[in-house]
mmCIF file of C-alpha atoms in Angstrom:
data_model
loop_
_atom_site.group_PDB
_atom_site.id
_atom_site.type_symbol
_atom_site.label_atom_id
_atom_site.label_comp_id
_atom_site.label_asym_id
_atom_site.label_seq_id
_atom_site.Cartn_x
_atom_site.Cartn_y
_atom_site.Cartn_z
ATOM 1 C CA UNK G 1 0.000 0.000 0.000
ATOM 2 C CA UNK G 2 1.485 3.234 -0.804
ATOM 3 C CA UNK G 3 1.267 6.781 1.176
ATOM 4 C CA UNK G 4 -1.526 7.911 -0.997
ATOM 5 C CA UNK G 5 -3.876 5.159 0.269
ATOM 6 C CA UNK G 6 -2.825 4.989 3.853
ATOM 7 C CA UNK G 7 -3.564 9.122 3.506
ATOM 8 C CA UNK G 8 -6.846 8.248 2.044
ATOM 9 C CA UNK G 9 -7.873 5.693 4.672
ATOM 10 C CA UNK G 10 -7.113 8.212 7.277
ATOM 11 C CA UNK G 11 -8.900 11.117 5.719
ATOM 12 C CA UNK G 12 -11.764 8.882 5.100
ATOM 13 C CA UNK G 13 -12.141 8.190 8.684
ATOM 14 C CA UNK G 14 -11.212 11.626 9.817
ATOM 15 C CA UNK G 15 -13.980 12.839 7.902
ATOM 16 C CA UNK G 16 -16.831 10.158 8.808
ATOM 17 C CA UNK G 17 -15.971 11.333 12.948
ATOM 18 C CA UNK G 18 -16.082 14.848 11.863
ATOM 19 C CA UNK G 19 -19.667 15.066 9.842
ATOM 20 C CA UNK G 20 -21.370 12.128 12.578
ATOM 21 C CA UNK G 21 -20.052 14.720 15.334
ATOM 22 C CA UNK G 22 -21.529 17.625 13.580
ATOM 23 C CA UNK G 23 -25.242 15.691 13.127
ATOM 24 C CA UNK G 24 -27.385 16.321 16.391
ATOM 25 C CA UNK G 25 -29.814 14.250 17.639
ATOM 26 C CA UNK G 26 -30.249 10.755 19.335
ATOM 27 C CA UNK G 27 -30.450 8.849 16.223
ATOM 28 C CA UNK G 28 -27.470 10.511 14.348
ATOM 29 C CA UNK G 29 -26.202 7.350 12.417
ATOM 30 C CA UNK G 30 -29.563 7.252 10.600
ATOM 31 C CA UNK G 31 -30.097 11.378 9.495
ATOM 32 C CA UNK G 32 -29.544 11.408 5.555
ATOM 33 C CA UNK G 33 -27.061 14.048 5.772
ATOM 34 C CA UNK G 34 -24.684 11.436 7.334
ATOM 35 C CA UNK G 35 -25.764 8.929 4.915
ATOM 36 C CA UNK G 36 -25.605 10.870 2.017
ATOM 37 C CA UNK G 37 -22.045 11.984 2.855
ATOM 38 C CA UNK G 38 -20.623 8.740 4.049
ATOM 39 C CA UNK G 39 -21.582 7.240 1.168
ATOM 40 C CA UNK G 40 -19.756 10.187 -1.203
ATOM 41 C CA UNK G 41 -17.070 9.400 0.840
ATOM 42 C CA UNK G 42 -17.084 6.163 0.763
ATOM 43 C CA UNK G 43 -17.158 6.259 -3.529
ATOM 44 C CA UNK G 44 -13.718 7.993 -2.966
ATOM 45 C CA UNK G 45 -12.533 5.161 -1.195
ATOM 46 C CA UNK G 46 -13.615 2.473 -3.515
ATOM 47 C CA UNK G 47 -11.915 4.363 -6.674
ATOM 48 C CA UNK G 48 -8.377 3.988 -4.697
ATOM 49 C CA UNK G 49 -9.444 0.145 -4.070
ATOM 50 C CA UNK G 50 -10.100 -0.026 -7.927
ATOM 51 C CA UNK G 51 -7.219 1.385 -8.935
ATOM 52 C CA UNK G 52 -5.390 -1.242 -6.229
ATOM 53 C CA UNK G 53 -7.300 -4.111 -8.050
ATOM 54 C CA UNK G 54 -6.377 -2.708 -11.028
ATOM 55 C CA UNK G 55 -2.133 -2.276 -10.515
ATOM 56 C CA UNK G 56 -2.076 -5.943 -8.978
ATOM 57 C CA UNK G 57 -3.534 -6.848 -12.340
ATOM 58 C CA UNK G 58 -1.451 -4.591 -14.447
ATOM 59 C CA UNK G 59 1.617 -6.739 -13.108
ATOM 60 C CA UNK G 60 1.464 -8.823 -15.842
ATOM 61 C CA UNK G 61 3.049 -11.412 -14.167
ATOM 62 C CA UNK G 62 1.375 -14.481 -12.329
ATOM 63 C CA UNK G 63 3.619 -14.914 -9.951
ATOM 64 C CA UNK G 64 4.225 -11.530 -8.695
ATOM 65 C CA UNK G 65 0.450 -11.026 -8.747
ATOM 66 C CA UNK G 66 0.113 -14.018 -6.905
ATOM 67 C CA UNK G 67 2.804 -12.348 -4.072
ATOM 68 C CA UNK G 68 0.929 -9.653 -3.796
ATOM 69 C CA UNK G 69 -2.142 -11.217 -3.646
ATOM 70 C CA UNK G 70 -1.484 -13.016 -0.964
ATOM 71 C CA UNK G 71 -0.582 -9.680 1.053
ATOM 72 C CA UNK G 72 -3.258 -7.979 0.618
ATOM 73 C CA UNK G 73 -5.383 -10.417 1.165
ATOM 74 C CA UNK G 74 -4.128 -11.487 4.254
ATOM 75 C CA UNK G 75 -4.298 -7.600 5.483
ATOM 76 C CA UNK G 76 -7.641 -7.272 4.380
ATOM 77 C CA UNK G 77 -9.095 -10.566 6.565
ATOM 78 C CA UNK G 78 -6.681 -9.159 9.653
ATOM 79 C CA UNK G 79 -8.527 -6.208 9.372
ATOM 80 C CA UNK G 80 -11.676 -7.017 9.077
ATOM 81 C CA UNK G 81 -11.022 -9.878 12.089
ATOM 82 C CA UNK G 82 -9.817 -6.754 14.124
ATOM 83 C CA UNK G 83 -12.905 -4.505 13.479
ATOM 84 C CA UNK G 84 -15.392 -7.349 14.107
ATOM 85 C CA UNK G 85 -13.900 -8.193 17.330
ATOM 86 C CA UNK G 86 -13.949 -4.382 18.408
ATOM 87 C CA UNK G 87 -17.861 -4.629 17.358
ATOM 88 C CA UNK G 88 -18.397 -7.753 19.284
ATOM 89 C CA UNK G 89 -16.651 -6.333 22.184
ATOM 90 C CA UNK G 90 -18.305 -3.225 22.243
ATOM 91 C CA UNK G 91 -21.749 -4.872 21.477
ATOM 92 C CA UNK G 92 -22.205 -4.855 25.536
ATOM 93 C CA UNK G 93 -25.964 -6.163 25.723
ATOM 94 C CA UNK G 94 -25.236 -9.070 23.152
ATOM 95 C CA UNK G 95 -27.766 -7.192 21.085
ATOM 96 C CA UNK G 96 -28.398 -9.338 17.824
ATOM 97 C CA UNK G 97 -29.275 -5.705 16.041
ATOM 98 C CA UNK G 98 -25.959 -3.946 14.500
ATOM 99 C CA UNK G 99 -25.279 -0.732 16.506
ATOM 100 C CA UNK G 100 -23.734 2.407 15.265
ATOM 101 C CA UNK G 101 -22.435 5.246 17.121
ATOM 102 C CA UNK G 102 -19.905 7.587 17.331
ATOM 103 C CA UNK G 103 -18.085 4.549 19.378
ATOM 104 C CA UNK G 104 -18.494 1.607 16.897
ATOM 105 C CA UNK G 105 -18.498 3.557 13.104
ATOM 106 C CA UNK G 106 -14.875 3.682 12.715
ATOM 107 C CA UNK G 107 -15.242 -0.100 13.401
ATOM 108 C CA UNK G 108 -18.468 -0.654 11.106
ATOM 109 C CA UNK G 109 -16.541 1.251 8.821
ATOM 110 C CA UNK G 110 -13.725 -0.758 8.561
ATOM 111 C CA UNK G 111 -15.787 -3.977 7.917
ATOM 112 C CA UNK G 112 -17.928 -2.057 4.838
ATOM 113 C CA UNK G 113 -15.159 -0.709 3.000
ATOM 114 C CA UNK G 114 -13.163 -4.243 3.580
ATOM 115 C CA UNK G 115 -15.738 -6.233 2.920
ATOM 116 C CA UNK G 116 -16.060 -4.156 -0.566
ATOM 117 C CA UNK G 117 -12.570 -4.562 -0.997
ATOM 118 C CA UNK G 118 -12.997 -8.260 -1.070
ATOM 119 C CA UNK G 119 -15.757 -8.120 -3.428
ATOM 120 C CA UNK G 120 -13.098 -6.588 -5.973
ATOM 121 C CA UNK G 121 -10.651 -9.109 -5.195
ATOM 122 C CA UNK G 122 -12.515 -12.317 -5.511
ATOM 123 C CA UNK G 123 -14.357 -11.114 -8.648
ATOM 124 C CA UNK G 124 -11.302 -9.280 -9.985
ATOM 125 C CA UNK G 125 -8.740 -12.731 -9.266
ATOM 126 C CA UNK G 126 -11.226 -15.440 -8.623
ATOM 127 C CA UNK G 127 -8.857 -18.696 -9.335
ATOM 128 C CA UNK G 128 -6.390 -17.360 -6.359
ATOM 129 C CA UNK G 129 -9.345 -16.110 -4.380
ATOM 130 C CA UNK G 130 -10.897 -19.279 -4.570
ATOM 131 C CA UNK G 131 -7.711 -21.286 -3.510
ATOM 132 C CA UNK G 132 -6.798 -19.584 -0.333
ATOM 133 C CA UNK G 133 -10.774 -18.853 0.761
ATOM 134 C CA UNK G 134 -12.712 -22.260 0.398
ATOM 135 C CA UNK G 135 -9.513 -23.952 2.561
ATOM 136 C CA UNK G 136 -10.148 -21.584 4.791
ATOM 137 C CA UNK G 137 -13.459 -21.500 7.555
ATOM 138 C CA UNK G 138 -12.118 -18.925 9.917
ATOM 139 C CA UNK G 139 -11.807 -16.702 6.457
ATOM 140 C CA UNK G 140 -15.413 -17.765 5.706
ATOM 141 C CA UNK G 141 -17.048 -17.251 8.691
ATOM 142 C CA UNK G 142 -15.253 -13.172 8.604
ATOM 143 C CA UNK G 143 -16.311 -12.842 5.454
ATOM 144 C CA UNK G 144 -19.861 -14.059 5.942
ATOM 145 C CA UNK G 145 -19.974 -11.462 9.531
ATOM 146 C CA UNK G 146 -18.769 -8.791 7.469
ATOM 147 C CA UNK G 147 -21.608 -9.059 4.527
ATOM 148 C CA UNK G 148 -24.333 -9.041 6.705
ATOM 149 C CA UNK G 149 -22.978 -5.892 8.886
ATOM 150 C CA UNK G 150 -22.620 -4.271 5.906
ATOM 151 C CA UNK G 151 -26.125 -4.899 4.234
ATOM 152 C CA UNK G 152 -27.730 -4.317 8.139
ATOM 153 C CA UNK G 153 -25.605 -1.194 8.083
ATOM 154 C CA UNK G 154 -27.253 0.396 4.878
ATOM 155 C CA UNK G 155 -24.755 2.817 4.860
ATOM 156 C CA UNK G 156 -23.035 0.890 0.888
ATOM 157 C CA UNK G 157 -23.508 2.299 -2.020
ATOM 158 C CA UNK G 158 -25.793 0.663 -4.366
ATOM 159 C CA UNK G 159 -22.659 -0.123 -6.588
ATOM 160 C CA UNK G 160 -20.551 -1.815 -3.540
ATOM 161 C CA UNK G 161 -24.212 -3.634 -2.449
ATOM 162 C CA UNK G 162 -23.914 -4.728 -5.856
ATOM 163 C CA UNK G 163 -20.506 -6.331 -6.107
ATOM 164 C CA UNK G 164 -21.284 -7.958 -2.744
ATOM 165 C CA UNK G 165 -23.438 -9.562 -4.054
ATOM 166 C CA UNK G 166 -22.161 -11.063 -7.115
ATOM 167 C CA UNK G 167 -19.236 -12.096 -4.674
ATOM 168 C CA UNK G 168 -21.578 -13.591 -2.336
ATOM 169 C CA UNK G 169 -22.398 -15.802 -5.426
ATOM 170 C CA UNK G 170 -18.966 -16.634 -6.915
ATOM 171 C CA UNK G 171 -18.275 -17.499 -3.400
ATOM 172 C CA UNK G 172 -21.061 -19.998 -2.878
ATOM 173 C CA UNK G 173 -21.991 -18.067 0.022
ATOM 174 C CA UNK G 174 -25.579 -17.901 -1.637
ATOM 175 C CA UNK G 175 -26.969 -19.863 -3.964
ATOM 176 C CA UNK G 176 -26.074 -18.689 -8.007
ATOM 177 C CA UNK G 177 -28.601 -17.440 -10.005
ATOM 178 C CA UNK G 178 -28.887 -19.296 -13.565
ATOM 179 C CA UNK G 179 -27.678 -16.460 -15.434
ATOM 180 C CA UNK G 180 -24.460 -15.667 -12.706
ATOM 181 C CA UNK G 181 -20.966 -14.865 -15.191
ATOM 182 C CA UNK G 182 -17.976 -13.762 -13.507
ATOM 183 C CA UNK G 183 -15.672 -12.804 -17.428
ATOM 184 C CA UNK G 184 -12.894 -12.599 -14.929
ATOM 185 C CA UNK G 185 -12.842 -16.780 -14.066
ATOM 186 C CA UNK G 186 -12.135 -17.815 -17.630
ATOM 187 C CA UNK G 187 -9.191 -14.837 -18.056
ATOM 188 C CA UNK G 188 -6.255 -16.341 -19.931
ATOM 189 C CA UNK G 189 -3.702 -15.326 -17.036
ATOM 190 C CA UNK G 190 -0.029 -14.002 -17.797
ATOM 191 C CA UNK G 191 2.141 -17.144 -16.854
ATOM 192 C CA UNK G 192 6.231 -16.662 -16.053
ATOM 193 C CA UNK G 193 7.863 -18.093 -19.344
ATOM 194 C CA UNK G 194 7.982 -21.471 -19.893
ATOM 195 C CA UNK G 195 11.531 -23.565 -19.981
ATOM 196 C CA UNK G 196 12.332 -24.294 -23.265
ATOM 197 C CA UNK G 197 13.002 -27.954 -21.666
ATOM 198 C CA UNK G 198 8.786 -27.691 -21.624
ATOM 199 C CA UNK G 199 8.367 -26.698 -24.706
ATOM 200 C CA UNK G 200 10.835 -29.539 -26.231
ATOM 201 C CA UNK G 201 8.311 -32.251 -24.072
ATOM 202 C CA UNK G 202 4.927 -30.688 -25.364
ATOM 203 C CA UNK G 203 6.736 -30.543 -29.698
ATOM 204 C CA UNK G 204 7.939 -34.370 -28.816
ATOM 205 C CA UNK G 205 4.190 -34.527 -27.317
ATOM 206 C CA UNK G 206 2.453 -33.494 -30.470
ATOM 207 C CA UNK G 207 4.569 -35.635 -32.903
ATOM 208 C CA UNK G 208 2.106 -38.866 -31.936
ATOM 209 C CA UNK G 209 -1.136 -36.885 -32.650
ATOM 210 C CA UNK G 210 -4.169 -36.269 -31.186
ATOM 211 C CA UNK G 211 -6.280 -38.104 -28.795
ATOM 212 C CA UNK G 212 -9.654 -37.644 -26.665
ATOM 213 C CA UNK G 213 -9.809 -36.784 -23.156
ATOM 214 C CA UNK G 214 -13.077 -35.810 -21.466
ATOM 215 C CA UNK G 215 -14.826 -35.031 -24.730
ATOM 216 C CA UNK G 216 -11.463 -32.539 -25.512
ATOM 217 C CA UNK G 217 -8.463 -32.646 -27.897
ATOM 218 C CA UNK G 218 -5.514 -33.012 -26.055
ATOM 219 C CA UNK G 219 -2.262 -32.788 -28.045
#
């Protein structure tokens, strides 16, 4: 992550205390104003998360995308580990009912914008997604906590809402509707160069023709 984005993370939360301190009233969290402007805010924030998605990609290079993958992946499930467990502590009265004030929305905050994050992610690089997330429970059961705080929050844009959900899908986390495509999951990935030992095998390969193999030529 560079200095840009950390600056933009902090601004973003800066700004979020600043306008729910500035609302009055009992029922703060809920007053459009705050809505309308978190979720302005919160458009900024998914642009630099784009653009994140979209350098890893730009690498051009399966293993180095793969490295940092596997970074930011990690970071993002730390994270949103860390802000459920401030939630859950702060959730005195084990209410089952999501509660946002000025002492949990940096918290709640952290698990939308994550949680959004990830929708980029396992849409964006679904083959890696896939292969460190189904392994994984304690992954799935964060990931599951953090969708439904997000859609109980309402506080997503309809775009992020969106994404979630088509992530929710590729992720078998809900059933996939007939028509579900992810044009990312058949994406002819940049490999590192092949030895030309390799190549020598698949030429010798070739030279005894084709054959069948599940209903495919395979030369």
């Amino acid at each position: 992550m560079n200095n840009k984005f950390l600056f933009l993370v902090s601004f973003f939360i800066c700004m979020i205390l600043l306008v729910y301190s500035e609302i009055d009233g009992e029922e703060k969290i809920q007053a459009p104003e705050f809505k309308e402007m978190y979720k302005k805010m919160l458009l900024e924030k998914r642009k630099a998360q784009h653009e994140a998605a979209k350098r890893i990609a730009d690498l051009g290079n399966k293993k180095k995308e793969n490295e940092m993958l596997k970074v930011v992946i990690n970071k993002l499930f730390e994270t949103l580990k860390s802000s459920l467990e401030n939630l859950a502590k702060k959730n005195k009265n084990n209410d089952k009912k999501l509660r946002i004030d000025k002492d949990t929305i940096e918290d709640v905050s952290s698990v939308i914008e994550n949680c959004a994050f990830a929708s980029d992610l396992a849409l964006r690089f679904p083959k890696y997604f896939h292969k460190v997330y189904d392994k994984n429970q304690n992954w799935q059961f964060t990931l599951e906590t953090a969708i439904s705080i997000t859609l109980q929050s309402k506080l997503a844009d309809e775009t992020s809402e969106k994404a979630i959900y088509l992530m929710s899908q590729e992720l078998d986390i809900i059933k996939k509707e007939p028509n579900y495509s992810n044009q990312f999951s058949s994406e002819k990935i940049v490999e590192e160069p092949i030895p030309m030992k390799e190549i020598k095998k698949k030429k010798e390969k070739k030279k005894r023709g084709p054959g069948l193999s599940g209903g495919k030529l395979e030369f």
